[in-house]
Coordinates of C-alpha atoms in Angstrom, one line a residue:
X1 CA -26.3 -30.0 45.3
X2 CA -23.4 -32.3 44.5
X3 CA -24.1 -32.1 40.7
X4 CA -24.3 -28.3 41.0
X5 CA -20.8 -28.1 42.7
X6 CA -19.4 -30.4 40.0
X7 CA -20.9 -28.3 37.2
X8 CA -19.5 -25.1 38.8
X9 CA -16.0 -26.7 39.2
X10 CA -16.1 -27.7 35.5
X11 CA -17.1 -24.2 34.5
X12 CA -14.2 -22.8 36.4
X13 CA -11.8 -25.2 34.8
X14 CA -13.1 -24.2 31.3
X15 CA -12.8 -20.5 32.2
X16 CA -9.3 -20.8 33.4
X17 CA -8.1 -22.9 30.5
X18 CA -9.8 -20.5 28.1
X19 CA -8.1 -17.6 29.7
X20 CA -4.7 -19.4 29.5
X21 CA -5.2 -20.0 25.8
X22 CA -6.1 -16.4 25.2
X23 CA -3.0 -15.3 27.2
X24 CA -0.8 -17.6 25.2
X25 CA -2.1 -16.3 21.8
X26 CA -1.7 -12.9 20.3
X27 CA -4.5 -12.1 17.8
X28 CA -3.6 -9.7 14.9
X29 CA -6.2 -8.7 12.4
X30 CA -5.7 -8.2 8.7
X31 CA -8.3 -6.4 6.5
X32 CA -7.7 -6.2 2.8
X33 CA -9.6 -6.2 -0.5
X34 CA -9.7 -9.9 -1.5
X35 CA -12.6 -9.4 -3.8
X36 CA -13.7 -6.5 -6.0
X37 CA -11.7 -4.1 -8.1
X38 CA -8.7 -4.0 -5.7
X39 CA -8.5 -7.7 -5.1
X40 CA -5.2 -8.2 -7.1
X41 CA -3.2 -5.9 -4.9
X42 CA -5.0 -7.0 -1.7
X43 CA -4.2 -10.6 -2.3
X44 CA -0.6 -9.9 -2.9
X45 CA -0.4 -8.0 0.3
X46 CA -2.0 -10.8 2.2
X47 CA 0.5 -13.3 0.7
X48 CA 3.3 -11.0 1.9
X49 CA 1.7 -10.9 5.4
X50 CA 1.3 -14.7 5.5
X51 CA 4.8 -15.3 4.4
X52 CA 6.2 -13.1 7.2
X53 CA 3.9 -14.8 9.7
X54 CA 5.2 -18.2 8.6
X55 CA 8.7 -17.0 9.2
X56 CA 7.9 -15.4 12.5
X57 CA 4.9 -17.2 14.0
X58 CA 5.6 -16.2 17.6
X59 CA 6.6 -13.2 19.6
X60 CA 7.6 -13.1 23.3
X61 CA 7.0 -16.9 23.4
X62 CA 3.4 -16.5 22.4
X63 CA 1.7 -17.8 19.2
X64 CA 0.5 -15.2 16.8
X65 CA -2.9 -15.9 15.2
X66 CA -3.8 -14.0 12.1
X67 CA -7.5 -13.1 11.6
X68 CA -8.2 -12.1 8.0
X69 CA -11.3 -10.3 6.8
X70 CA -12.1 -9.3 3.2
X71 CA -13.2 -5.6 3.0
X72 CA -14.4 -6.3 -0.6
X73 CA -12.9 -3.1 -2.1
X74 CA -15.8 -1.2 -0.4
X75 CA -15.7 1.6 2.1
X76 CA -18.7 0.4 4.1
X77 CA -17.4 -3.1 4.2
X78 CA -14.0 -1.8 5.2
X79 CA -15.4 -0.1 8.3
X80 CA -17.4 -3.3 9.0
X81 CA -14.3 -5.4 8.7
X82 CA -12.4 -3.4 11.3
X83 CA -15.4 -3.3 13.6
X84 CA -15.6 -7.1 13.4
X85 CA -11.9 -7.6 14.0
X86 CA -12.1 -5.4 17.1
X87 CA -15.4 -6.3 18.7
X88 CA -15.8 -10.0 17.7
X89 CA -12.2 -11.2 17.1
X90 CA -10.7 -9.1 19.9
X91 CA -7.5 -8.3 18.0
X92 CA -4.8 -6.2 19.6
X93 CA -3.5 -4.7 16.3
X94 CA -4.5 -4.6 12.7
X95 CA -2.7 -4.7 9.3
X96 CA -4.2 -3.0 6.3
X97 CA -5.3 -1.9 3.9
X98 CA -4.6 -1.6 0.2
X99 CA -6.5 1.5 -1.0
X100 CA -6.6 4.9 0.7
X101 CA -10.4 5.3 0.6
X102 CA -10.8 1.9 2.3
X103 CA -8.1 2.8 4.9
X104 CA -9.9 6.1 5.8
X105 CA -13.1 4.3 6.4
X106 CA -11.6 1.6 8.5
X107 CA -9.4 4.0 10.3
X108 CA -12.3 5.9 11.9
X109 CA -13.5 2.7 13.6
X110 CA -10.0 1.8 14.8
X111 CA -9.4 5.3 16.2
X112 CA -12.6 5.2 18.3
X113 CA -11.6 1.8 19.7
X114 CA -8.0 2.7 20.4
X115 CA -6.5 -0.2 18.3
X116 CA -3.3 0.4 16.4
X117 CA -3.3 -0.2 12.6
X118 CA -0.3 -0.5 10.3
X119 CA -1.3 0.6 6.8
X120 CA 0.2 -1.3 3.9
X121 CA -0.1 0.8 0.7
X122 CA -2.6 3.5 1.6
X123 CA -0.7 6.6 0.5
X124 CA -3.2 9.4 0.8
X125 CA -2.1 11.8 3.6
X126 CA -5.6 11.8 5.1
X127 CA -5.3 8.2 6.2
X128 CA -3.1 9.2 9.2
X129 CA -4.0 12.9 9.5
X130 CA -5.2 13.6 13.0
X131 CA -5.0 9.9 13.9
X132 CA -3.3 8.5 17.0
X133 CA -3.6 4.9 16.1
X134 CA -3.1 4.7 12.3
X135 CA 0.4 4.2 10.9
X136 CA 1.8 3.1 7.6
X137 CA 4.7 1.2 6.0
X138 CA 4.4 3.3 2.8
X139 CA 5.4 6.8 1.9
X140 CA 2.6 9.3 1.3
X141 CA 1.3 10.9 -1.9
X142 CA 2.9 14.4 -1.4
X143 CA 6.3 12.6 -1.3
X144 CA 5.7 10.4 -4.4
X145 CA 4.0 13.2 -6.3
X146 CA 7.0 15.4 -5.7
X147 CA 9.3 12.5 -6.7
X148 CA 7.5 12.0 -10.0
X149 CA 7.6 15.8 -10.8
X150 CA 11.3 15.9 -9.8
X151 CA 12.2 13.0 -12.1
X152 CA 10.2 14.4 -15.0
X153 CA 11.9 17.8 -14.8
X154 CA 15.4 17.0 -13.5
X155 CA 16.1 13.6 -15.2
X156 CA 13.8 13.7 -18.3
X157 CA 14.2 17.5 -19.0
X158 CA 10.4 17.9 -19.5
X159 CA 8.8 21.3 -19.0
X160 CA 5.2 20.8 -20.0
X161 CA 2.9 18.2 -18.5
X162 CA -0.8 17.1 -18.7
X163 CA -2.7 15.3 -16.0
X164 CA -5.6 12.9 -16.4
X165 CA -7.3 12.2 -13.0
X166 CA -10.0 10.0 -11.7
X167 CA -12.2 12.5 -9.8
X168 CA -14.1 9.7 -8.0
X169 CA -11.0 8.3 -6.3
X170 CA -9.3 9.9 -3.3
X171 CA -5.9 8.4 -4.2
X172 CA -6.0 9.7 -7.8
X173 CA -7.2 13.2 -6.8
X174 CA -4.6 13.6 -4.1
X175 CA -1.7 12.3 -6.1
X176 CA -2.6 14.5 -9.1
X177 CA -2.7 17.6 -6.9
X178 CA 0.7 16.9 -5.4
X179 CA 2.3 16.2 -8.8
X180 CA 0.9 19.5 -10.2
X181 CA 2.0 21.5 -7.2
X182 CA 5.5 20.2 -7.3
X183 CA 5.8 20.3 -11.1
X184 CA 4.9 24.0 -11.1
X185 CA 7.1 24.7 -8.2
X186 CA 10.1 23.3 -10.1
X187 CA 9.3 25.6 -13.0
X188 CA 7.2 23.3 -15.2
X189 CA 3.8 24.1 -16.8
X190 CA 0.6 22.1 -16.5
X191 CA -0.9 22.5 -20.0
X192 CA -4.0 20.4 -19.5
X193 CA -5.9 18.7 -16.6
X194 CA -8.8 16.5 -17.6
X195 CA -11.1 14.2 -15.6
X196 CA -12.8 10.8 -15.6
X197 CA -14.6 8.5 -13.2
X198 CA -13.8 5.1 -12.0
X199 CA -15.2 2.5 -14.4
X200 CA -15.0 4.7 -17.5
X201 CA -13.7 2.8 -20.6
X202 CA -13.6 5.4 -23.3
X203 CA -10.9 8.2 -22.8
X204 CA -10.8 9.3 -26.4
X205 CA -12.2 12.8 -25.8
X206 CA -9.8 13.6 -22.9
X207 CA -6.8 12.2 -24.8
X208 CA -7.6 14.1 -28.0
X209 CA -7.6 17.3 -26.0
X210 CA -4.4 16.4 -24.2
X211 CA -2.6 15.6 -27.5
X212 CA -3.6 19.0 -28.9
X213 CA -1.8 20.7 -26.0
X214 CA 1.5 18.9 -26.9
X215 CA 2.8 18.1 -23.4
X216 CA 6.1 16.3 -22.9
X217 CA 4.6 14.0 -20.4
X218 CA 1.1 12.9 -19.2
X219 CA 0.8 12.0 -15.5
X220 CA -2.0 9.4 -14.8
X221 CA -2.5 8.7 -11.1
X222 CA -4.7 5.7 -11.9
X223 CA -5.0 2.1 -10.8
X224 CA -3.4 -0.4 -13.2
X225 CA -6.5 -1.6 -15.2
X226 CA -7.7 1.8 -16.2
X227 CA -4.2 3.1 -16.6
X228 CA -3.4 0.4 -19.1
X229 CA -6.6 1.2 -21.1
X230 CA -5.7 4.9 -21.1
X231 CA -2.2 4.1 -22.5
X232 CA -3.6 1.8 -25.1
X233 CA -6.1 4.4 -26.4
X234 CA -3.4 7.1 -26.3
X235 CA -1.2 5.0 -28.6
X236 CA -4.1 4.4 -30.9
X237 CA -4.6 8.2 -31.2
X238 CA -0.9 8.6 -32.0
X239 CA 0.2 10.2 -28.8
X240 CA 4.0 10.8 -28.7
X241 CA 4.4 12.1 -25.1
X242 CA 5.9 10.1 -22.3
X243 CA 3.5 8.7 -19.7
X244 CA 4.0 8.4 -15.9
X245 CA 2.0 7.1 -13.0
X246 CA 2.0 6.3 -9.3
X247 CA 2.6 3.2 -7.2
X248 CA -0.9 1.9 -7.9
X249 CA 0.3 1.1 -11.4
X250 CA 2.8 -1.4 -10.0
X251 CA 1.1 -4.5 -11.5
X252 CA 2.3 -6.9 -14.2
X253 CA -1.3 -7.0 -15.6
X254 CA -0.7 -3.6 -17.2
X255 CA 1.4 -5.3 -19.9
X256 CA -1.3 -8.0 -20.4
X257 CA -4.0 -5.3 -20.8
X258 CA -2.0 -2.6 -22.6
X259 CA 0.4 -4.6 -24.7
X260 CA 3.0 -2.7 -26.7
X261 CA 1.3 0.6 -25.7
X262 CA 2.8 0.5 -22.2
X263 CA 6.4 0.2 -23.5
X264 CA 8.4 3.0 -21.9
X265 CA 5.8 3.8 -19.2
X266 CA 7.3 4.9 -15.9
X267 CA 5.8 5.0 -12.4
X268 CA 6.9 5.7 -8.9
X269 CA 7.2 2.9 -6.5
X270 CA 8.9 1.8 -3.3
X271 CA 12.6 0.8 -3.5
X272 CA 11.9 -2.9 -4.1
X273 CA 11.4 -4.8 -7.4
X274 CA 12.5 -8.3 -8.4
X275 CA 14.4 -6.6 -11.3
X276 CA 16.7 -4.6 -9.0
X277 CA 20.4 -5.3 -9.4
X278 CA 21.5 -4.1 -6.0
X279 CA 19.2 -5.6 -3.4
X280 CA 19.7 -5.7 0.3
X281 CA 20.3 -9.1 1.9
X282 CA 16.7 -9.1 3.3
X283 CA 15.2 -8.2 -0.1
X284 CA 17.2 -11.0 -1.8
X285 CA 16.0 -13.5 0.9
X286 CA 12.4 -12.3 0.5
X287 CA 12.6 -12.7 -3.3
X288 CA 14.0 -16.2 -3.0
X289 CA 11.5 -17.3 -0.4
X290 CA 8.6 -15.8 -2.5
X291 CA 9.6 -17.7 -5.6
X292 CA 9.7 -21.0 -3.7
X293 CA 6.3 -20.4 -2.2
X294 CA 4.7 -18.8 -5.3
X295 CA 6.5 -20.2 -8.4
X296 CA 3.6 -19.1 -10.6
X297 CA 3.8 -15.4 -9.9
X298 CA 6.4 -12.8 -9.3
X299 CA 6.5 -10.7 -6.1
X300 CA 5.8 -7.0 -6.4
X301 CA 5.9 -4.1 -4.0
X302 CA 2.5 -4.9 -2.5
X303 CA 3.7 -8.3 -1.4
X304 CA 6.8 -6.7 0.0
X305 CA 4.8 -4.0 1.9
X306 CA 2.5 -6.7 3.3
X307 CA 5.6 -8.5 4.6
X308 CA 7.2 -5.3 6.0
X309 CA 3.9 -4.3 7.7
X310 CA 3.7 -7.5 9.7
X311 CA 7.4 -7.2 10.7
X312 CA 6.8 -3.6 11.9
X313 CA 4.0 -4.7 14.1
X314 CA 6.0 -7.6 15.6
X315 CA 8.9 -5.3 16.2
X316 CA 6.7 -2.9 18.0
X317 CA 5.3 -5.7 20.2
X318 CA 8.8 -6.8 21.1
X319 CA 9.9 -3.3 22.0
X320 CA 6.7 -2.7 24.0
X321 CA 7.3 -5.8 26.0
X322 CA 3.6 -6.7 26.0
X323 CA 0.6 -7.0 23.6
X324 CA -1.4 -4.1 25.0
X325 CA -2.7 -1.8 22.2
X326 CA -1.5 1.4 24.0
X327 CA 2.0 0.0 24.5
X328 CA 2.2 -1.1 20.8
X329 CA 1.0 2.3 19.7
X330 CA 3.7 4.0 21.7
X331 CA 6.4 1.6 20.3
X332 CA 5.2 2.2 16.7
X333 CA 5.7 6.0 17.1
X334 CA 9.3 5.3 18.2
X335 CA 10.2 3.1 15.1
X336 CA 13.4 4.3 13.6
X337 CA 15.5 2.9 10.7
X338 CA 13.7 -0.5 10.8
X339 CA 15.2 -2.7 8.1
X340 CA 12.6 -4.0 5.7
X341 CA 12.3 -5.4 2.1
X342 CA 11.1 -1.9 0.9
X343 CA 14.0 -0.1 2.6
X344 CA 14.7 1.2 6.1
X345 CA 11.6 2.7 7.7
X346 CA 11.3 5.5 10.2
X347 CA 7.9 6.5 11.4
X348 CA 7.7 10.3 11.6
X349 CA 5.5 12.6 13.7
X350 CA 2.5 12.2 11.4
X351 CA 2.8 8.4 11.5
X352 CA 4.0 8.1 7.9
X353 CA 7.0 6.1 6.7
X354 CA 10.1 8.0 5.5
X355 CA 11.9 6.1 2.8
X356 CA 13.2 6.5 -0.7
X357 CA 11.1 6.6 -3.9
X358 CA 11.9 4.2 -6.7
X359 CA 11.3 4.6 -10.4
X360 CA 10.2 1.6 -12.6
X361 CA 10.0 1.5 -16.4
X362 CA 8.4 -1.0 -18.7
X363 CA 11.2 -2.2 -21.1
X364 CA 10.6 -4.9 -23.7
X365 CA 7.4 -5.9 -21.9
X366 CA 9.0 -6.2 -18.5
X367 CA 9.3 -4.0 -15.4
X368 CA 12.8 -2.7 -14.9
X369 CA 13.9 -0.8 -11.8
X370 CA 15.8 2.2 -13.1
X371 CA 16.8 3.9 -9.8
X372 CA 15.6 6.1 -7.0
X373 CA 14.9 9.7 -6.7
X374 CA 15.0 12.2 -3.9
X375 CA 12.0 14.5 -4.3
X376 CA 12.5 18.3 -4.2
X377 CA 9.7 19.3 -1.8

């Protein structure tokens, strides 16, 4: 009987100390593609999240513990990653993910569980559409599609455009549609729209058809690897039109893959790039800290969005006054003019970030930030 009482007392002590540990620690989940075709962007975003966590490791006097899960660039794995973070790891909020298709898969799980998620660079409108718990630090594709069209017509003076779209990718299909809609609304003409599928390597037939239509610009809402191959093959075929893409092309590897063929290429992005001449103090500090921590690689907008996403969640927890998911969710909906590396963020009624759109061009083999554009919607 005595041994039984001792065992019971010991169990109570362990339970109480375990509860105290749980109360003193806030667990935030991170799900990103760390392997697979989207690993490059996912790893940069994770590096940004980790850097922000190192700078702000506590909130309300409690230690923040990051729980990172690889969604492997796969929709099923993405849903499983969110399920694990919620059911096994007991996180109170989640950050992620790179890739709209992955975010849509993970978002369904988070929505059912009532756990808030801060999306990093998932720009398809469907990610947050009808969702109470999904937010994002990035602008959405209708906004950047309109920005690309506005820049092409107003700044470049182009009246005819062609579009080459990956029909197996939600991001590509969505962004292509918004570019076409805005380009036509502004008085431009889409002279050709051709398709391909993720993983294709030969674009000769599509490019030959596009060249025959003599557009002033070709819009390719691709990911960087395929986009670079498309540009290389276009150059080999003698294409003379300008080429423009979306934020998924923001990757230094396009120069490695495409070489001289990517010279003059432009893409929409968030208003942050290491080449910017006029940075905010926060952006300057982020760039300096990044170069110290990662001297072997430059930061890009994905790293900055990962950083900002973490700060947005921490800010919401502070304003909520506690780490309960519902309170954090409410605070996120009230986010207004939050200063970040990628500009000031206001979360609108559809849980999307309102911020400027930047334009980057490849000049002499290097990314050069050439300014911002306000889209005509």
